[in-house]
mmCIF file of C-alpha atoms in Angstrom:
data_model
loop_
_atom_site.group_PDB
_atom_site.id
_atom_site.type_symbol
_atom_site.label_atom_id
_atom_site.label_comp_id
_atom_site.label_asym_id
_atom_site.label_seq_id
_atom_site.Cartn_x
_atom_site.Cartn_y
_atom_site.Cartn_z
ATOM 1 C CA GLY A 1 27.161 11.461 1.390
ATOM 2 C CA CYS A 2 23.983 10.012 2.812
ATOM 3 C CA LEU A 3 21.721 12.330 0.810
ATOM 4 C CA GLY A 4 23.567 11.366 -2.353
ATOM 5 C CA SER A 5 22.971 7.673 -1.811
ATOM 6 C CA PHE A 6 19.322 8.359 -1.015
ATOM 7 C CA GLN A 7 18.994 10.207 -4.318
ATOM 8 C CA ARG A 8 20.779 7.389 -6.121
ATOM 9 C CA LEU A 9 18.409 4.815 -4.596
ATOM 10 C CA LYS A 10 15.396 6.955 -5.421
ATOM 11 C CA ALA A 11 16.581 7.287 -8.998
ATOM 12 C CA ALA A 12 16.958 3.518 -9.334
ATOM 13 C CA VAL A 13 13.491 2.950 -7.864
ATOM 14 C CA HIS A 14 12.031 5.631 -10.128
ATOM 15 C CA TYR A 15 13.573 4.073 -13.203
ATOM 16 C CA THR A 16 12.300 0.598 -12.323
ATOM 17 C CA VAL A 17 8.833 1.891 -11.437
ATOM 18 C CA GLY A 18 8.799 3.624 -14.825
ATOM 19 C CA CYS A 19 9.532 0.294 -16.559
ATOM 20 C CA LEU A 20 6.840 -1.542 -14.581
ATOM 21 C CA CYS A 21 4.271 1.196 -15.210
ATOM 22 C CA GLN A 22 5.110 1.021 -18.897
ATOM 23 C CA GLU A 23 4.310 -2.705 -18.876
ATOM 24 C CA VAL A 24 1.006 -2.080 -17.096
ATOM 25 C CA ALA A 25 0.229 0.762 -19.483
ATOM 26 C CA GLU A 26 0.701 -1.519 -22.484
ATOM 27 C CA ASP A 27 -1.215 -4.337 -20.840
ATOM 28 C CA LYS A 28 -4.210 -2.255 -19.740
ATOM 29 C CA ASP A 29 -4.055 0.251 -22.574
ATOM 30 C CA VAL A 30 -3.873 3.268 -20.275
ATOM 31 C CA GLN A 31 -1.337 6.046 -19.849
ATOM 32 C CA PHE A 32 0.460 7.080 -16.687
ATOM 33 C CA SER A 33 1.436 10.724 -16.379
ATOM 34 C CA LYS A 34 5.039 11.348 -15.309
ATOM 35 C CA GLN A 35 3.690 12.748 -12.060
ATOM 36 C CA THR A 36 1.836 9.503 -11.389
ATOM 37 C CA VAL A 37 4.984 7.472 -11.987
ATOM 38 C CA ALA A 38 6.881 9.846 -9.694
ATOM 39 C CA ALA A 39 4.279 9.480 -6.945
ATOM 40 C CA ILE A 40 4.275 5.669 -7.231
ATOM 41 C CA SER A 41 8.038 5.567 -7.045
ATOM 42 C CA GLU A 42 8.146 7.844 -4.000
ATOM 43 C CA ILE A 43 5.515 5.649 -2.310
ATOM 44 C CA THR A 44 7.549 2.543 -3.158
ATOM 45 C CA PHE A 45 10.706 4.125 -1.795
ATOM 46 C CA ARG A 46 9.028 5.100 1.444
ATOM 47 C CA GLN A 47 7.271 1.762 1.728
ATOM 48 C CA CYS A 48 10.691 0.107 1.811
ATOM 49 C CA GLY A 49 11.485 2.324 4.772
ATOM 50 C CA THR A 50 8.443 1.241 6.726
ATOM 51 C CA GLU A 51 9.316 -2.367 5.996
ATOM 52 C CA GLY A 52 12.169 -1.723 8.406
ATOM 53 C CA CYS A 53 9.650 -3.192 10.791
ATOM 54 C CA PHE A 54 11.273 -6.403 9.492
ATOM 55 C CA LEU A 55 13.840 -5.895 12.183
ATOM 56 C CA ILE A 56 11.156 -5.662 14.810
ATOM 57 C CA LEU A 57 9.644 -8.937 13.621
ATOM 58 C CA CYS A 58 13.078 -10.536 13.815
ATOM 59 C CA ARG A 59 13.682 -9.351 17.321
ATOM 60 C CA HIS A 60 10.265 -10.628 18.209
ATOM 61 C CA ALA A 61 11.466 -14.094 17.308
ATOM 62 C CA LYS A 62 14.875 -13.444 18.959
ATOM 63 C CA ARG A 63 16.702 -13.649 15.639
ATOM 64 C CA SER A 64 19.034 -11.179 13.991
ATOM 65 C CA THR A 65 18.633 -12.491 10.440
ATOM 66 C CA VAL A 66 15.514 -11.694 8.419
ATOM 67 C CA THR A 67 13.949 -14.900 7.089
ATOM 68 C CA THR A 68 11.183 -15.688 4.619
ATOM 69 C CA GLU A 69 8.837 -16.127 7.592
ATOM 70 C CA ASP A 70 9.277 -12.424 8.384
ATOM 71 C CA VAL A 71 8.487 -11.570 4.777
ATOM 72 C CA LYS A 72 5.325 -13.656 4.920
ATOM 73 C CA LEU A 73 4.206 -11.756 8.006
ATOM 74 C CA LEU A 74 4.233 -8.568 5.949
ATOM 75 C CA ALA A 75 1.546 -10.085 3.726
ATOM 76 C CA ARG A 76 -0.640 -11.374 6.536
ATOM 77 C CA ARG A 77 -3.497 -8.949 6.023
ATOM 78 C CA SER A 78 -4.536 -10.353 2.675
ATOM 79 C CA ASN A 79 -5.089 -14.042 1.990
ATOM 80 C CA SER A 80 -4.503 -13.473 -1.718
ATOM 81 C CA LEU A 81 -1.175 -11.765 -1.137
ATOM 82 C CA LEU A 82 -0.114 -14.258 1.511
ATOM 83 C CA LYS A 83 -0.814 -17.164 -0.840
ATOM 84 C CA TYR A 84 1.152 -15.524 -3.615
ATOM 85 C CA ILE A 85 4.146 -14.759 -1.392
ATOM 86 C CA THR A 86 4.064 -18.246 0.134
ATOM 87 C CA GLN A 87 4.102 -19.830 -3.333
ATOM 88 C CA LYS A 88 7.049 -17.653 -4.358
ATOM 89 C CA SER A 89 8.848 -18.571 -1.178
ATOM 90 C CA GLU A 90 8.372 -22.283 -1.864
ATOM 91 C CA GLU A 91 9.595 -21.831 -5.426
ATOM 92 C CA ILE A 92 12.738 -20.140 -4.162
ATOM 93 C CA VAL A 93 13.367 -22.862 -1.604
ATOM 94 C CA SER A 94 12.993 -25.655 -4.156
ATOM 95 C CA SER A 95 15.169 -23.940 -6.751
ATOM 96 C CA ASN A 96 17.827 -23.393 -4.073
ATOM 97 C CA MET A 97 17.671 -27.118 -3.291
ATOM 98 C CA GLU A 98 18.122 -28.009 -6.951
ATOM 99 C CA GLN A 99 21.126 -25.732 -7.161
ATOM 100 C CA LYS A 100 22.710 -27.405 -4.162
ATOM 101 C CA GLU A 101 22.082 -30.867 -5.595
ATOM 102 C CA LYS A 102 23.811 -29.890 -8.815
ATOM 103 C CA LYS A 103 26.885 -28.931 -6.823
ATOM 104 C CA ASN B 1 -22.908 -8.756 33.317
ATOM 105 C CA GLU B 2 -20.289 -11.542 33.145
ATOM 106 C CA ASN B 3 -21.155 -12.787 29.653
ATOM 107 C CA TRP B 4 -19.613 -11.817 26.331
ATOM 108 C CA SER B 5 -22.974 -10.679 25.077
ATOM 109 C CA LEU B 6 -25.132 -7.757 26.140
ATOM 110 C CA SER B 7 -27.392 -8.060 29.138
ATOM 111 C CA PRO B 8 -31.089 -7.282 28.542
ATOM 112 C CA GLU B 9 -30.568 -3.802 30.011
ATOM 113 C CA GLU B 10 -27.531 -3.132 27.808
ATOM 114 C CA PHE B 11 -29.388 -4.497 24.816
ATOM 115 C CA GLU B 12 -32.234 -2.129 25.512
ATOM 116 C CA ILE B 13 -29.829 0.839 25.626
ATOM 117 C CA TRP B 14 -28.087 -0.261 22.439
ATOM 118 C CA ASP B 15 -31.375 -0.808 20.661
ATOM 119 C CA ARG B 16 -32.725 2.565 21.686
ATOM 120 C CA LEU B 17 -29.676 4.807 21.334
ATOM 121 C CA TYR B 18 -27.180 3.290 18.892
ATOM 122 C CA ARG B 19 -28.688 0.610 16.688
ATOM 123 C CA ILE B 20 -29.310 1.805 13.149
ATOM 124 C CA LYS B 21 -32.824 1.116 12.053
ATOM 125 C CA GLU B 22 -34.589 1.624 8.771
ATOM 126 C CA SER B 23 -36.644 4.470 10.195
ATOM 127 C CA ASP B 24 -33.438 6.397 11.026
ATOM 128 C CA GLY B 25 -32.885 7.250 7.390
ATOM 129 C CA VAL B 26 -29.121 6.651 7.766
ATOM 130 C CA LYS B 27 -27.221 3.995 5.956
ATOM 131 C CA GLU B 28 -25.293 1.372 7.817
ATOM 132 C CA PRO B 29 -21.556 2.174 7.614
ATOM 133 C CA ILE B 30 -19.316 -0.522 6.166
ATOM 134 C CA LEU B 31 -15.576 -0.628 5.472
ATOM 135 C CA PRO B 32 -14.164 -1.229 1.997
ATOM 136 C CA GLN B 33 -12.767 -4.730 1.514
ATOM 137 C CA ILE B 34 -9.244 -5.624 0.433
ATOM 138 C CA GLN B 35 -8.973 -6.511 -3.217
ATOM 139 C CA PHE B 36 -5.897 -7.057 -5.353
ATOM 140 C CA GLU B 37 -6.139 -6.018 -8.958
ATOM 141 C CA THR B 38 -3.101 -8.059 -9.994
ATOM 142 C CA LEU B 39 -3.651 -11.237 -7.955
ATOM 143 C CA GLU B 40 -6.209 -13.974 -7.821
ATOM 144 C CA ASN B 41 -8.679 -12.864 -5.165
ATOM 145 C CA LEU B 42 -9.172 -15.266 -2.274
ATOM 146 C CA GLU B 43 -10.995 -12.821 -0.066
ATOM 147 C CA GLU B 44 -14.663 -13.352 0.373
ATOM 148 C CA ILE B 45 -16.450 -10.443 -1.174
ATOM 149 C CA SER B 46 -19.736 -9.986 0.572
ATOM 150 C CA LYS B 47 -22.336 -8.171 -1.448
ATOM 151 C CA HIS B 48 -23.967 -5.264 0.295
ATOM 152 C CA ASP B 49 -27.232 -3.626 -0.471
ATOM 153 C CA GLU B 50 -26.126 -0.230 -1.726
ATOM 154 C CA LYS B 51 -29.337 1.393 -0.629
ATOM 155 C CA ALA B 52 -28.948 0.324 2.989
ATOM 156 C CA THR B 53 -25.191 0.692 3.433
ATOM 157 C CA ARG B 54 -22.643 3.406 3.049
ATOM 158 C CA GLU B 55 -19.069 2.356 2.335
ATOM 159 C CA LEU B 56 -16.700 4.511 4.353
ATOM 160 C CA SER B 57 -14.346 6.300 1.999
ATOM 161 C CA LEU B 58 -10.614 6.665 2.554
ATOM 162 C CA SER B 59 -10.153 8.980 -0.418
ATOM 163 C CA GLU B 60 -13.105 11.363 -0.388
ATOM 164 C CA TRP B 61 -11.249 13.916 1.760
ATOM 165 C CA ARG B 62 -7.846 13.528 0.148
ATOM 166 C CA ILE B 63 -7.204 17.250 -0.219
ATOM 167 C CA TRP B 64 -7.179 17.471 3.575
ATOM 168 C CA GLN B 65 -4.512 14.838 3.938
ATOM 169 C CA ASN B 66 -1.313 16.694 3.199
ATOM 170 C CA ARG B 67 -1.001 17.729 6.848
ATOM 171 C CA ALA B 68 -1.018 15.791 10.090
ATOM 172 C CA PHE B 69 -4.415 15.594 11.718
ATOM 173 C CA PRO B 70 -4.724 16.155 15.465
ATOM 174 C CA THR B 71 -4.123 13.210 17.740
ATOM 175 C CA SER B 72 -5.567 12.258 21.088
ATOM 176 C CA MET B 73 -3.711 9.384 22.775
ATOM 177 C CA VAL B 74 -1.971 7.703 19.844
ATOM 178 C CA ASP B 75 0.765 9.515 17.957
ATOM 179 C CA HIS B 76 1.078 9.382 14.188
ATOM 180 C CA SER B 77 3.209 6.477 13.002
ATOM 181 C CA ASP B 78 6.104 6.693 10.542
ATOM 182 C CA ARG B 79 3.883 5.112 7.947
ATOM 183 C CA CYS B 80 1.299 7.815 8.536
ATOM 184 C CA TYR B 81 3.894 10.564 8.112
ATOM 185 C CA HIS B 82 5.076 8.925 4.886
ATOM 186 C CA PHE B 83 1.490 9.020 3.661
ATOM 187 C CA ILE B 84 1.168 12.708 4.542
ATOM 188 C CA SER B 85 4.439 13.514 2.749
ATOM 189 C CA VAL B 86 3.370 11.742 -0.419
ATOM 190 C CA MET B 87 0.008 13.526 -0.349
ATOM 191 C CA GLU B 88 1.900 16.813 -0.098
ATOM 192 C CA MET B 89 4.181 15.776 -2.965
ATOM 193 C CA ILE B 90 1.133 14.968 -5.098
ATOM 194 C CA GLU B 91 -0.398 18.339 -4.186
ATOM 195 C CA VAL B 92 2.758 20.117 -5.361
ATOM 196 C CA MET B 93 2.813 18.170 -8.648
ATOM 197 C CA ARG B 94 -0.908 18.490 -9.275
ATOM 198 C CA HIS B 95 -0.659 21.450 -11.582
ATOM 199 C CA GLU B 96 2.474 20.428 -13.438
ATOM 200 C CA GLN B 97 2.143 20.094 -17.167
ATOM 201 C CA GLY B 98 4.452 17.752 -19.054
ATOM 202 C CA ASP B 99 7.829 17.868 -17.325
ATOM 203 C CA CYS B 100 7.916 16.395 -13.876
ATOM 204 C CA SER B 101 9.953 18.178 -11.224
ATOM 205 C CA TYR B 102 10.570 14.968 -9.282
ATOM 206 C CA GLU B 103 11.955 13.251 -12.359
ATOM 207 C CA LEU B 104 14.186 16.193 -13.266
ATOM 208 C CA GLU B 105 15.576 16.286 -9.750
ATOM 209 C CA ILE B 106 16.169 12.563 -9.415
ATOM 210 C CA GLN B 107 17.269 11.452 -12.865
ATOM 211 C CA PRO B 108 20.841 12.811 -12.757
ATOM 212 C CA HIS B 109 21.504 10.445 -9.830
ATOM 213 C CA LEU B 110 20.592 7.294 -11.763
ATOM 214 C CA ARG B 111 23.406 4.766 -12.125
ATOM 215 C CA ILE B 112 22.533 2.188 -14.693
ATOM 216 C CA GLU B 113 24.317 -0.581 -12.721
ATOM 217 C CA ASP B 114 21.645 -0.208 -9.996
ATOM 218 C CA VAL B 115 18.791 -1.234 -12.248
ATOM 219 C CA ASN B 116 17.686 -4.260 -14.169
ATOM 220 C CA VAL B 117 17.584 -3.458 -17.833
ATOM 221 C CA PRO B 118 15.436 -6.265 -19.252
ATOM 222 C CA GLY B 119 16.487 -6.581 -22.857
ATOM 223 C CA ASN B 120 16.308 -2.803 -22.999
ATOM 224 C CA LYS B 121 13.089 -2.966 -24.978
ATOM 225 C CA SER B 122 11.705 0.526 -25.385
ATOM 226 C CA HIS B 123 11.985 1.160 -21.661
ATOM 227 C CA LEU B 124 14.591 3.846 -21.942
ATOM 228 C CA SER B 125 12.547 5.896 -24.353
ATOM 229 C CA MET B 126 9.640 5.920 -21.928
ATOM 230 C CA THR B 127 11.191 8.393 -19.524
ATOM 231 C CA ASN B 128 11.800 10.812 -22.366
ATOM 232 C CA SER B 129 8.404 10.783 -24.006
ATOM 233 C CA THR B 130 5.464 12.659 -22.602
#
């Protein structure tokens, strides 16, 4: 059912958040309580829900497919984040091009 | 007044009633600036005189934030309700020791094919250790 797939998604997010927190913990030499990891994973899960505003951005541009431009708009409030996302986007584009050339 | 700026009369009112002056004994309110801990910071960080300014806090009243505050003309957004829910979740977990109720509830639903297991280095043990 729907609840089951929600739980499954939450569990996957929680697991991954746990791994990422573990990396940060080692890097910064701090410890995260299980409750902190749980809260971060719930925030992440819900944040994905609010990013459903993707669809609104798409409709704004009269498109039905989400593009990298929509993703960049999500980062518009911080120059640092926008630069990072834009660089990633360019990397993806160029590696896609290389892949096509190989074929 | 057709200009973007205040007219002399408006300026006089602003100066008298609203403008914060040193003699008022109140600090000028400022908003916290965006900073990313994990990214190179491009934002201009302007230094403020701590004696003359008061940075408005978004966390000082956190124990109030596990319920929806009253609204006037603008309803709460979905994002706002998500925030309230997570604050409530944190409130519930606040006094937990060791085992985490969220983890216990969610873990049985994990399917390993949903997640990236990078070389499996010590990550699995993490969820079991306190």
